[in-house]
């Protein structure tokens, strides 16, 4: 028995129980040297969550082809989307694809139009803090981000916007019927009691000149024969009149010279009839002017004085309300203009004028013009002002637009039968005025649900035409009819800007859980931006380019024959 037990295999003794290895925590406090090196080389980036926000910002539209992104064009949206990507608000896969982050804008603006209260919405990474500062550092100075506010996941800046308020700044002189008249009106008034003066200021801005766009002719040193058979020496200024805001080049230079001769004879005849003394103006070389006035200038209420604005770089700016100008004779190579307005620019000093003369050579031409043409082409204080009577009339004209109407004549590529042509205007007011850089503007504020392309500019254009007696007031009602097609003038874009977008329904519905969407928190910043960039740009553009003044010269029945549409109907009714 013992041998059998000794031959049987024995089982090994059982091993002692071992404890299971504990799981490594996600944020382990202990790590090997290799793990530490791996973590230092490839640190984990913090993961942020996208948030639906509404961004409030402002911009000056000069140099941009509008708000909406357009391939191949410089737009506000293009610069803003690129800045959002560089600031980390948009990931790399979504770059250039705005649909992937629910991009929406509350309003679209045309080329050159500015905005103070523009709003866009989308899903962006707002962390880490400092998104607004990063965006402003990446954007140009003429685009400023004010801030952003959290909104609901279904928010859309376009669909949730109830109303939009635009402001158009129109110069007061644009409402004066006798200011910046067209060529036909000036020629027709020659010899009448209320004769209009040829607007040399706008002519010399470089628009209505025979082949030279308002510049001096230096191509022929020996001179070129004019329409009278004489020779125009070096430094001659060729002038013309403004029609339709584009160059109206006459095929024959003699025809233009003949027209200028008729204009000069008509003005001289009027001066002789009124008993005014002779006035002479001399153009000396390229940048020198000498004025000789032997008597006061007689100006009636219907007349307006204009400034001979030299396109070579020197502008003699007179005060808008100056009634007369006292001129003195100075030696060759200097400029003298004593008036009650501000002096000429500091850079145009006599010493610099002499230096310019030495560089460009000598040569002078005597050009006889009425001395009143040397003043700025703006209404006199005694001739026109935006008083109670004018304010009441303009507001009455603008009140025609209030309500729901068919604005098919106030846009492009929209037929009268299209439902989108019907728009609702809440209010249209022009009671306030503002003076910027010596120019008085009327602040026309329009509030509406939405607007079509060029709608506001065309509404202002027709209102100005009625104020200047170029169109009857009844034409405003006629323009809303479906069976009437009218070519309505379009005011320049420089004076228009988007003031604010309203989200009344959204604020009322979500006032308990979300912030109110309004410009109230950014009023001071918006006002500062408006004065620094938008207002200054509007005034400087009018001073330098005369955008509104040039547009007024095109406001006539030759370019817009439909402006007399209602008047023809009234005449036919009277005859019948």
Coordinates of C-alpha atoms in Angstrom, one line a residue:
X1 CA 0.0 0.0 0.0
X2 CA 2.8 2.3 0.8
X3 CA 4.6 1.6 -2.5
X4 CA 1.5 2.4 -4.4
X5 CA 1.1 5.7 -2.6
X6 CA 4.8 6.5 -3.3
X7 CA 4.4 5.9 -7.1
X8 CA 1.3 8.2 -7.5
X9 CA 2.1 11.8 -8.9
X10 CA 1.7 14.6 -6.4
X11 CA -0.1 17.9 -7.4
X12 CA 1.8 21.2 -6.9
X13 CA 0.9 23.2 -3.9
X14 CA -1.7 26.0 -4.7
X15 CA -0.2 29.5 -5.4
X16 CA -1.1 32.3 -3.0
X17 CA -3.9 34.6 -4.4
X18 CA -2.6 37.7 -6.2
X19 CA -4.4 41.1 -6.2
X20 CA -5.5 42.4 -9.6
X21 CA -3.6 45.4 -11.0
X22 CA -5.5 48.7 -10.4
X23 CA -6.7 50.6 -13.5
X24 CA -4.6 53.6 -14.5
X25 CA -6.6 56.8 -13.9
X26 CA -7.3 59.1 -16.9
X27 CA -5.3 61.9 -15.3
X28 CA -2.4 59.9 -13.8
X29 CA -0.2 61.7 -11.4
X30 CA 2.7 59.3 -12.0
X31 CA 4.2 58.7 -15.4
X32 CA 7.4 57.3 -16.8
X33 CA 10.0 59.4 -18.5
X34 CA 8.9 58.2 -21.9
X35 CA 5.3 59.2 -21.2
X36 CA 6.3 62.6 -20.0
X37 CA 8.3 63.2 -23.1
X38 CA 5.3 62.2 -25.3
X39 CA 3.0 64.5 -23.4
X40 CA 5.3 67.5 -23.8
X41 CA 5.9 66.9 -27.5
X42 CA 2.1 66.5 -28.3
X43 CA 0.1 68.4 -25.7
X44 CA -3.6 67.9 -25.8
X45 CA -5.5 70.9 -27.1
X46 CA -8.5 72.0 -25.1
X47 CA -11.7 71.1 -26.7
X48 CA -14.2 73.9 -27.0
X49 CA -17.9 73.9 -27.9
X50 CA -19.5 75.9 -30.6
X51 CA -22.0 78.5 -29.5
X52 CA -24.8 80.2 -31.5
X53 CA -24.2 83.9 -31.3
X54 CA -25.2 87.2 -32.9
X55 CA -22.3 89.6 -33.8
X56 CA -22.9 93.3 -33.8
X57 CA -20.5 95.4 -35.9
X58 CA -20.1 98.5 -38.1
X59 CA -18.2 99.3 -41.3
X60 CA -17.6 102.0 -43.8
X61 CA -18.4 100.8 -47.2
X62 CA -15.9 102.7 -49.2
X63 CA -13.7 100.4 -51.3
X64 CA -16.0 97.4 -50.9
X65 CA -18.4 95.9 -53.4
X66 CA -21.2 95.6 -50.9
X67 CA -21.9 93.4 -47.8
X68 CA -22.7 90.0 -49.4
X69 CA -19.9 87.7 -50.3
X70 CA -19.2 87.6 -54.0
X71 CA -16.5 85.6 -55.7
X72 CA -13.8 87.8 -57.2
X73 CA -15.0 90.9 -55.4
X74 CA -13.8 92.6 -52.2
X75 CA -16.8 92.4 -49.8
X76 CA -17.4 92.9 -46.1
X77 CA -18.4 89.3 -45.6
X78 CA -15.3 88.1 -47.3
X79 CA -13.0 90.0 -44.9
X80 CA -15.2 89.1 -41.8
X81 CA -15.3 85.3 -42.6
X82 CA -11.5 85.3 -43.1
X83 CA -11.0 87.1 -39.8
X84 CA -13.3 84.6 -38.0
X85 CA -11.2 81.7 -39.3
X86 CA -7.9 83.3 -38.3
X87 CA -9.3 84.1 -34.9
X88 CA -10.1 80.5 -34.3
X89 CA -13.9 80.9 -34.4
X90 CA -14.2 78.7 -37.5
X91 CA -12.4 75.4 -37.9
X92 CA -10.2 74.6 -41.0
X93 CA -12.8 72.2 -42.6
X94 CA -15.5 74.9 -42.5
X95 CA -13.3 77.6 -44.0
X96 CA -15.0 79.3 -46.9
X97 CA -18.2 77.3 -46.4
X98 CA -20.5 79.5 -44.4
X99 CA -23.4 77.1 -44.6
X100 CA -21.6 74.7 -42.3
X101 CA -21.8 77.2 -39.4
X102 CA -25.3 78.6 -40.1
X103 CA -24.1 82.0 -41.4
X104 CA -26.9 84.6 -41.8
X105 CA -26.9 88.4 -42.2
X106 CA -29.7 90.8 -41.1
X107 CA -29.3 93.1 -44.0
X108 CA -27.5 93.4 -47.3
X109 CA -25.9 96.7 -48.4
X110 CA -25.0 97.9 -51.9
X111 CA -21.6 98.9 -53.1
X112 CA -20.2 101.9 -51.1
X113 CA -23.0 101.8 -48.5
X114 CA -22.0 101.8 -44.8
X115 CA -23.5 100.3 -41.7
X116 CA -23.5 101.1 -38.0
X117 CA -25.8 98.4 -36.6
X118 CA -25.2 95.4 -38.8
X119 CA -25.8 91.9 -37.3
X120 CA -24.7 88.5 -38.4
X121 CA -25.3 85.1 -36.7
X122 CA -23.7 81.7 -36.7
X123 CA -22.2 78.8 -34.7
X124 CA -18.7 79.8 -33.7
X125 CA -16.0 78.9 -31.2
X126 CA -16.1 81.9 -28.7
X127 CA -13.4 80.4 -26.4
X128 CA -10.8 81.1 -25.3
X129 CA -11.9 84.6 -24.1
X130 CA -10.9 87.6 -26.2
X131 CA -12.6 86.8 -29.5
X132 CA -13.6 90.5 -30.1
X133 CA -10.1 91.7 -29.6
X134 CA -8.7 89.1 -31.9
X135 CA -11.2 89.9 -34.6
X136 CA -10.6 93.7 -34.4
X137 CA -6.8 93.1 -34.6
X138 CA -7.3 91.1 -37.8
X139 CA -9.8 93.5 -39.5
X140 CA -9.1 96.9 -41.1
X141 CA -9.9 100.1 -39.2
X142 CA -13.1 100.7 -41.2
X143 CA -14.7 97.4 -39.9
X144 CA -15.2 97.4 -36.1
X145 CA -16.7 94.5 -34.0
X146 CA -18.7 95.8 -31.0
X147 CA -19.6 92.5 -29.4
X148 CA -21.7 89.4 -29.5
X149 CA -24.6 87.9 -27.6
X150 CA -25.7 84.3 -27.1
X151 CA -28.9 83.4 -29.0
X152 CA -31.1 80.4 -29.3
X153 CA -30.1 77.4 -31.5
X154 CA -32.8 78.3 -34.1
X155 CA -31.9 82.0 -34.4
X156 CA -31.4 83.5 -37.8
X157 CA -30.3 87.1 -38.2
X158 CA -32.2 87.5 -41.4
X159 CA -35.5 85.7 -40.5
X160 CA -35.8 87.1 -37.0
X161 CA -35.1 90.7 -37.9
X162 CA -38.5 92.6 -37.8
X163 CA -37.4 96.0 -39.0
X164 CA -34.4 97.8 -40.4
X165 CA -33.6 101.5 -40.1
X166 CA -31.6 103.3 -42.8
X167 CA -30.4 106.9 -42.8
X168 CA -29.6 108.9 -45.9
X169 CA -27.7 112.2 -45.5
X170 CA -28.7 114.6 -48.3
X171 CA -27.0 118.0 -48.5
X172 CA -29.3 120.9 -48.0
X173 CA -28.2 122.5 -51.3
X174 CA -29.6 119.5 -53.2
X175 CA -33.1 120.7 -52.2
X176 CA -32.5 124.2 -53.7
X177 CA -34.1 124.3 -57.2
X178 CA -31.6 126.9 -58.5
X179 CA -28.5 125.1 -57.3
X180 CA -26.4 122.8 -59.6
X181 CA -28.8 123.0 -62.6
X182 CA -28.3 121.1 -65.8
X183 CA -26.9 122.6 -69.0
X184 CA -30.2 122.9 -70.7
X185 CA -31.7 124.9 -67.9
X186 CA -28.7 127.2 -67.8
X187 CA -28.9 127.9 -71.5
X188 CA -32.7 128.4 -71.4
X189 CA -32.3 130.9 -68.6
X190 CA -29.9 133.2 -70.5
X191 CA -31.4 136.7 -70.8
X192 CA -34.3 136.0 -68.4
X193 CA -34.9 137.7 -65.1
X194 CA -33.9 134.6 -63.1
X195 CA -30.8 133.6 -65.0
X196 CA -28.8 130.6 -63.8
X197 CA -25.0 130.7 -63.6
X198 CA -22.9 128.1 -65.3
X199 CA -21.5 125.7 -62.7
X200 CA -17.8 125.8 -63.3
X201 CA -17.1 124.0 -60.0
X202 CA -18.6 120.7 -61.2
X203 CA -17.3 121.2 -64.8
X204 CA -13.7 121.3 -63.5
X205 CA -14.1 118.2 -61.5
X206 CA -13.2 116.2 -64.6
X207 CA -16.4 115.0 -66.1
X208 CA -17.6 117.2 -69.0
X209 CA -14.4 118.0 -70.9
X210 CA -13.6 117.3 -74.5
X211 CA -11.4 114.3 -74.4
X212 CA -9.4 115.4 -71.4
X213 CA -11.7 114.7 -68.4
X214 CA -11.2 118.2 -66.9
X215 CA -7.5 118.3 -67.0
X216 CA -5.1 120.8 -68.6
X217 CA -3.8 120.2 -72.0
X218 CA 0.0 119.8 -72.0
X219 CA 0.3 117.5 -75.0
X220 CA 0.9 120.3 -77.6
X221 CA 3.4 122.9 -76.4
X222 CA 2.6 125.2 -79.3
X223 CA -1.1 125.3 -78.5
X224 CA -4.2 123.9 -80.2
X225 CA -6.7 125.8 -82.3
X226 CA -10.0 126.4 -80.6
X227 CA -13.4 127.0 -82.2
X228 CA -12.7 130.7 -82.7
X229 CA -9.6 130.1 -84.7
X230 CA -7.4 131.3 -81.9
X231 CA -4.7 129.3 -80.2
X232 CA -4.9 128.0 -76.6
X233 CA -1.4 128.2 -75.1
X234 CA 0.1 125.9 -72.5
X235 CA -1.9 125.7 -69.3
X236 CA -5.4 126.3 -70.8
X237 CA -8.3 124.9 -68.8
X238 CA -11.1 123.3 -70.8
X239 CA -14.5 123.3 -69.1
X240 CA -17.9 121.8 -69.8
X241 CA -21.2 121.1 -68.0
X242 CA -22.4 118.0 -66.2
X243 CA -25.2 115.8 -67.6
X244 CA -26.1 112.3 -66.4
X245 CA -23.0 112.0 -64.3
X246 CA -20.9 110.7 -67.2
X247 CA -18.6 112.2 -69.7
X248 CA -20.6 113.8 -72.5
X249 CA -17.8 114.3 -75.1
X250 CA -18.7 116.5 -78.1
X251 CA -17.3 115.2 -81.3
X252 CA -16.0 118.5 -82.4
X253 CA -14.0 120.7 -80.1
X254 CA -15.2 123.7 -82.0
X255 CA -18.8 122.9 -81.0
X256 CA -17.8 122.9 -77.3
X257 CA -15.9 126.2 -77.7
X258 CA -19.0 127.7 -79.4
X259 CA -21.2 126.6 -76.6
X260 CA -18.8 128.1 -74.0
X261 CA -18.8 131.3 -76.1
X262 CA -22.6 131.5 -76.1
X263 CA -22.6 130.9 -72.3
X264 CA -20.0 133.7 -71.8
X265 CA -21.9 136.2 -74.0
X266 CA -25.1 135.4 -72.2
X267 CA -23.6 136.0 -68.8
X268 CA -21.9 139.2 -69.9
X269 CA -25.1 140.5 -71.3
X270 CA -26.9 139.8 -68.0
X271 CA -24.2 141.7 -66.1
X272 CA -24.5 144.7 -68.4
X273 CA -28.3 144.7 -68.0
X274 CA -28.0 144.6 -64.3
X275 CA -25.5 147.3 -64.2
X276 CA -22.8 145.2 -62.6
X277 CA -19.3 146.3 -63.0
X278 CA -16.8 144.3 -65.0
X279 CA -15.1 141.3 -63.3
X280 CA -12.1 139.5 -64.6
X281 CA -10.4 136.3 -63.5
X282 CA -7.0 135.2 -64.6
X283 CA -5.5 131.7 -64.7
X284 CA -1.7 132.0 -64.3
X285 CA 0.4 128.9 -65.1
X286 CA -0.5 125.5 -63.5
X287 CA -1.3 126.4 -59.9
X288 CA -1.6 130.2 -59.7
X289 CA -4.7 132.3 -59.7
X290 CA -5.0 136.1 -59.7
X291 CA -8.5 137.6 -59.3
X292 CA -9.4 141.2 -60.0
X293 CA -12.8 142.5 -58.9
X294 CA -13.7 146.1 -59.6
X295 CA -17.1 146.1 -58.0
X296 CA -19.5 144.0 -56.0
X297 CA -21.3 141.0 -57.4
X298 CA -25.1 141.3 -57.8
X299 CA -26.8 138.0 -56.9
X300 CA -30.5 137.4 -56.8
X301 CA -32.3 134.7 -54.8
X302 CA -32.6 132.5 -57.9
X303 CA -28.9 132.8 -58.8
X304 CA -26.2 130.7 -57.2
X305 CA -22.5 131.2 -57.0
X306 CA -20.0 128.6 -57.9
X307 CA -16.3 128.1 -57.4
X308 CA -13.8 127.8 -60.2
X309 CA -12.2 124.6 -58.7
X310 CA -8.8 124.1 -60.3
X311 CA -8.4 120.4 -61.1
X312 CA -4.6 120.7 -60.8
X313 CA -4.8 120.3 -57.1
X314 CA -5.7 123.8 -55.7
X315 CA -9.2 124.3 -54.4
X316 CA -10.4 127.7 -53.4
X317 CA -13.0 126.9 -50.8
X318 CA -15.3 129.7 -49.8
X319 CA -17.8 129.7 -47.0
X320 CA -21.1 128.2 -47.9
X321 CA -23.0 131.2 -46.7
X322 CA -20.7 133.9 -48.1
X323 CA -22.7 136.6 -49.9
X324 CA -19.7 138.3 -51.7
X325 CA -16.0 137.9 -52.2
X326 CA -13.4 140.6 -52.2
X327 CA -10.5 139.9 -54.5
X328 CA -7.1 141.6 -54.8
X329 CA -4.5 141.6 -57.6
X330 CA -1.1 140.0 -56.7
X331 CA 2.0 139.3 -58.6
X332 CA 2.5 136.4 -61.0
X333 CA 3.0 133.0 -59.3
X334 CA 0.9 133.8 -56.2
X335 CA -2.7 133.3 -55.1
X336 CA -4.9 135.9 -53.5
X337 CA -8.5 135.4 -52.4
X338 CA -9.9 137.4 -49.5
X339 CA -13.3 136.4 -48.5
X340 CA -15.5 135.9 -45.5
X341 CA -15.0 132.2 -45.8
X342 CA -12.0 130.1 -44.6
X343 CA -8.7 130.6 -46.2
X344 CA -7.2 128.3 -48.8
X345 CA -5.3 125.2 -47.8
X346 CA -2.0 125.8 -46.0
X347 CA -0.1 123.7 -48.4
X348 CA -0.9 126.1 -51.3
X349 CA 1.3 128.9 -50.0
X350 CA 2.7 131.5 -52.4
X351 CA 6.2 130.1 -52.0
X352 CA 5.1 126.7 -53.0
X353 CA 3.2 128.1 -55.9
X354 CA 6.3 129.9 -57.1
X355 CA 8.3 126.6 -56.8
X356 CA 5.7 124.8 -58.9
X357 CA 5.8 127.5 -61.5
X358 CA 9.6 127.2 -61.7
X359 CA 9.2 123.4 -62.2
X360 CA 6.4 123.5 -64.8
X361 CA 7.4 126.6 -66.8
X362 CA 5.6 129.9 -67.3
X363 CA 2.6 130.8 -69.4
X364 CA -0.7 132.5 -68.5
X365 CA -4.1 132.7 -70.1
X366 CA -6.7 135.3 -69.4
X367 CA -10.1 133.8 -69.0
X368 CA -13.0 136.3 -68.6
X369 CA -15.7 135.0 -66.3
X370 CA -18.2 136.4 -63.9
X371 CA -16.6 136.9 -60.5
X372 CA -19.5 135.2 -58.8
X373 CA -18.4 132.0 -60.4
X374 CA -15.4 131.9 -58.2
X375 CA -17.4 131.2 -55.1
X376 CA -18.4 127.8 -54.0
X377 CA -21.5 126.2 -55.7
X378 CA -23.6 126.2 -52.6
X379 CA -26.7 128.1 -51.7
X380 CA -26.4 131.5 -50.1
X381 CA -27.8 132.0 -46.6
X382 CA -30.3 134.5 -47.9
X383 CA -31.4 132.4 -50.9
X384 CA -32.3 129.0 -49.5
X385 CA -32.4 127.3 -46.1
X386 CA -34.0 124.2 -44.7
X387 CA -36.7 126.0 -42.7
X388 CA -40.1 125.0 -41.4
X389 CA -41.7 125.4 -44.9
X390 CA -39.1 123.2 -46.6
X391 CA -39.1 120.6 -43.8
X392 CA -42.9 120.3 -43.9
X393 CA -42.9 119.9 -47.7
X394 CA -40.1 117.3 -47.7
X395 CA -41.9 115.3 -45.0
X396 CA -45.1 115.5 -46.9
X397 CA -43.3 114.1 -50.0
X398 CA -41.7 111.3 -48.0
X399 CA -45.0 110.4 -46.4
X400 CA -46.2 109.0 -49.8
X401 CA -43.9 106.1 -49.3
X402 CA -45.3 105.1 -45.8
X403 CA -47.5 102.0 -45.9
X404 CA -47.6 99.0 -48.2
X405 CA -47.0 99.8 -51.9
X406 CA -45.8 98.2 -55.0
X407 CA -42.2 99.5 -55.4
X408 CA -41.4 97.9 -58.8
X409 CA -40.3 101.3 -60.2
X410 CA -37.9 101.7 -57.3
X411 CA -35.7 98.7 -58.0
X412 CA -34.2 96.8 -60.9
X413 CA -35.1 93.4 -62.4
X414 CA -38.3 93.2 -60.5
X415 CA -41.7 93.1 -62.3
X416 CA -44.9 94.7 -61.0
X417 CA -46.5 91.3 -60.8
X418 CA -43.8 89.9 -58.6
X419 CA -45.1 89.6 -55.0
X420 CA -41.6 90.7 -53.7
X421 CA -42.2 94.1 -55.2
X422 CA -44.8 94.9 -52.4
X423 CA -42.9 96.3 -49.4
X424 CA -44.1 97.9 -46.1
X425 CA -42.5 101.2 -45.0
X426 CA -43.1 101.9 -41.3
X427 CA -41.9 105.6 -41.2
X428 CA -40.0 108.1 -43.3
X429 CA -38.9 111.3 -41.5
X430 CA -36.5 114.2 -42.5
X431 CA -36.9 116.5 -39.5
X432 CA -33.3 116.6 -38.3
X433 CA -30.2 118.3 -39.8
X434 CA -26.6 117.9 -39.1
X435 CA -23.6 120.0 -40.1
X436 CA -20.4 118.1 -41.1
X437 CA -17.2 119.9 -42.2
X438 CA -19.2 123.0 -43.1
X439 CA -21.9 121.2 -45.1
X440 CA -25.4 121.0 -43.8
X441 CA -27.1 117.7 -44.3
X442 CA -30.7 116.6 -43.9
X443 CA -31.0 113.3 -42.0
X444 CA -33.6 111.2 -43.8
X445 CA -34.5 108.2 -41.6
X446 CA -36.6 105.4 -43.1
X447 CA -37.8 102.3 -41.2
X448 CA -39.2 99.3 -43.0
X449 CA -39.5 95.6 -42.8
X450 CA -37.2 95.0 -45.8
X451 CA -35.8 96.8 -48.8
X452 CA -35.0 95.9 -52.4
X453 CA -31.9 96.7 -54.4
X454 CA -31.5 100.5 -54.8
X455 CA -35.0 101.1 -53.3
X456 CA -34.0 103.7 -50.7
X457 CA -31.7 105.5 -53.1
X458 CA -34.4 105.7 -55.7
X459 CA -37.0 106.9 -53.2
X460 CA -34.6 109.7 -52.2
X461 CA -33.9 110.5 -55.8
X462 CA -37.5 111.0 -56.7
X463 CA -38.1 113.0 -53.6
X464 CA -35.3 115.3 -54.5
X465 CA -36.6 115.7 -58.0
X466 CA -40.0 116.7 -56.6
X467 CA -38.3 119.2 -54.2
X468 CA -36.4 120.7 -57.1
X469 CA -39.6 121.0 -59.2
X470 CA -38.2 118.6 -61.7
X471 CA -41.2 116.3 -61.2
X472 CA -44.8 116.9 -60.0
X473 CA -45.8 115.6 -56.6
X474 CA -48.5 113.5 -58.1
X475 CA -45.8 111.3 -59.8
X476 CA -45.2 109.7 -56.4
X477 CA -48.6 108.0 -56.4
X478 CA -48.4 107.3 -60.1
X479 CA -45.1 105.3 -59.5
X480 CA -46.9 102.7 -57.4
X481 CA -49.3 101.7 -60.1
X482 CA -48.7 98.3 -61.7
X483 CA -49.3 99.4 -65.3
X484 CA -46.9 102.4 -65.0
X485 CA -43.2 102.0 -65.7
X486 CA -41.0 105.0 -64.8
X487 CA -37.3 105.5 -64.9
X488 CA -36.7 106.8 -61.4
X489 CA -33.4 108.6 -60.7
X490 CA -31.0 106.9 -58.2
X491 CA -29.3 109.1 -55.6
X492 CA -25.6 108.5 -54.9
X493 CA -24.7 105.7 -52.6
X494 CA -22.2 107.6 -50.4
X495 CA -24.9 109.2 -48.2
X496 CA -26.7 106.0 -47.2
X497 CA -25.9 103.8 -44.2
X498 CA -27.7 101.1 -42.2
X499 CA -28.4 102.5 -38.8
X500 CA -29.9 99.6 -36.8
X501 CA -31.7 96.3 -37.1
X502 CA -34.6 95.5 -34.7
X503 CA -35.5 92.1 -33.2
X504 CA -38.6 93.0 -31.3
X505 CA -40.5 89.7 -31.6
X506 CA -37.4 87.6 -30.6
X507 CA -36.7 89.8 -27.6
X508 CA -40.3 89.5 -26.4
X509 CA -40.4 85.8 -26.7
X510 CA -37.0 85.0 -25.2
X511 CA -36.6 87.8 -22.7
X512 CA -36.6 85.4 -19.7
X513 CA -33.8 83.2 -20.9
X514 CA -31.6 85.2 -23.3
X515 CA -30.1 88.7 -23.6
X516 CA -31.9 91.4 -25.5
X517 CA -30.6 91.9 -29.0
X518 CA -30.2 95.7 -29.5
X519 CA -27.5 98.3 -30.0
X520 CA -28.2 99.9 -26.6
X521 CA -25.0 98.5 -25.1
X522 CA -22.9 99.7 -27.9
X523 CA -24.3 103.2 -28.4
X524 CA -21.2 105.1 -27.5
X525 CA -18.9 103.0 -29.6
X526 CA -21.3 103.2 -32.6
X527 CA -21.6 107.0 -32.3
X528 CA -17.8 107.3 -32.2
X529 CA -17.4 105.1 -35.2
X530 CA -20.1 106.9 -37.1
X531 CA -18.5 110.3 -36.6
X532 CA -14.9 109.2 -37.3
X533 CA -15.5 107.1 -40.4
X534 CA -18.9 107.4 -41.9
X535 CA -19.8 111.0 -41.5
X536 CA -16.3 112.3 -42.3
X537 CA -16.3 110.1 -45.4
X538 CA -19.6 111.5 -46.6
X539 CA -18.5 115.1 -46.1
X540 CA -15.0 114.7 -47.6
X541 CA -16.4 112.9 -50.6
X542 CA -18.8 115.8 -51.3
X543 CA -16.0 118.3 -50.8
X544 CA -13.5 116.5 -53.1
X545 CA -15.6 114.8 -55.7
X546 CA -19.0 116.5 -55.4
X547 CA -20.9 113.3 -55.9
X548 CA -24.3 114.8 -55.1
X549 CA -23.6 118.0 -57.0
X550 CA -22.6 116.1 -60.1
X551 CA -25.7 113.9 -59.8
X552 CA -27.9 117.0 -59.6
X553 CA -26.7 118.1 -63.1
X554 CA -28.2 114.9 -64.5
X555 CA -31.6 115.5 -62.9
X556 CA -33.4 116.8 -66.0
X557 CA -36.1 115.8 -68.4
X558 CA -33.6 114.9 -71.1
X559 CA -32.1 112.1 -69.0
X560 CA -35.4 111.2 -67.2
X561 CA -38.3 112.0 -69.5
X562 CA -40.6 110.0 -67.2
X563 CA -40.3 112.7 -64.6
X564 CA -42.9 114.7 -66.5
X565 CA -45.2 111.8 -66.8
X566 CA -47.9 113.0 -64.4
X567 CA -47.6 116.5 -65.7
X568 CA -48.4 115.4 -69.2
X569 CA -51.4 113.6 -67.9
X570 CA -52.6 116.7 -66.2
X571 CA -52.1 118.9 -69.2
X572 CA -54.1 116.4 -71.4
X573 CA -56.9 116.4 -68.8
X574 CA -57.1 120.1 -68.9
X575 CA -57.1 120.3 -72.7
X576 CA -59.9 117.7 -72.9

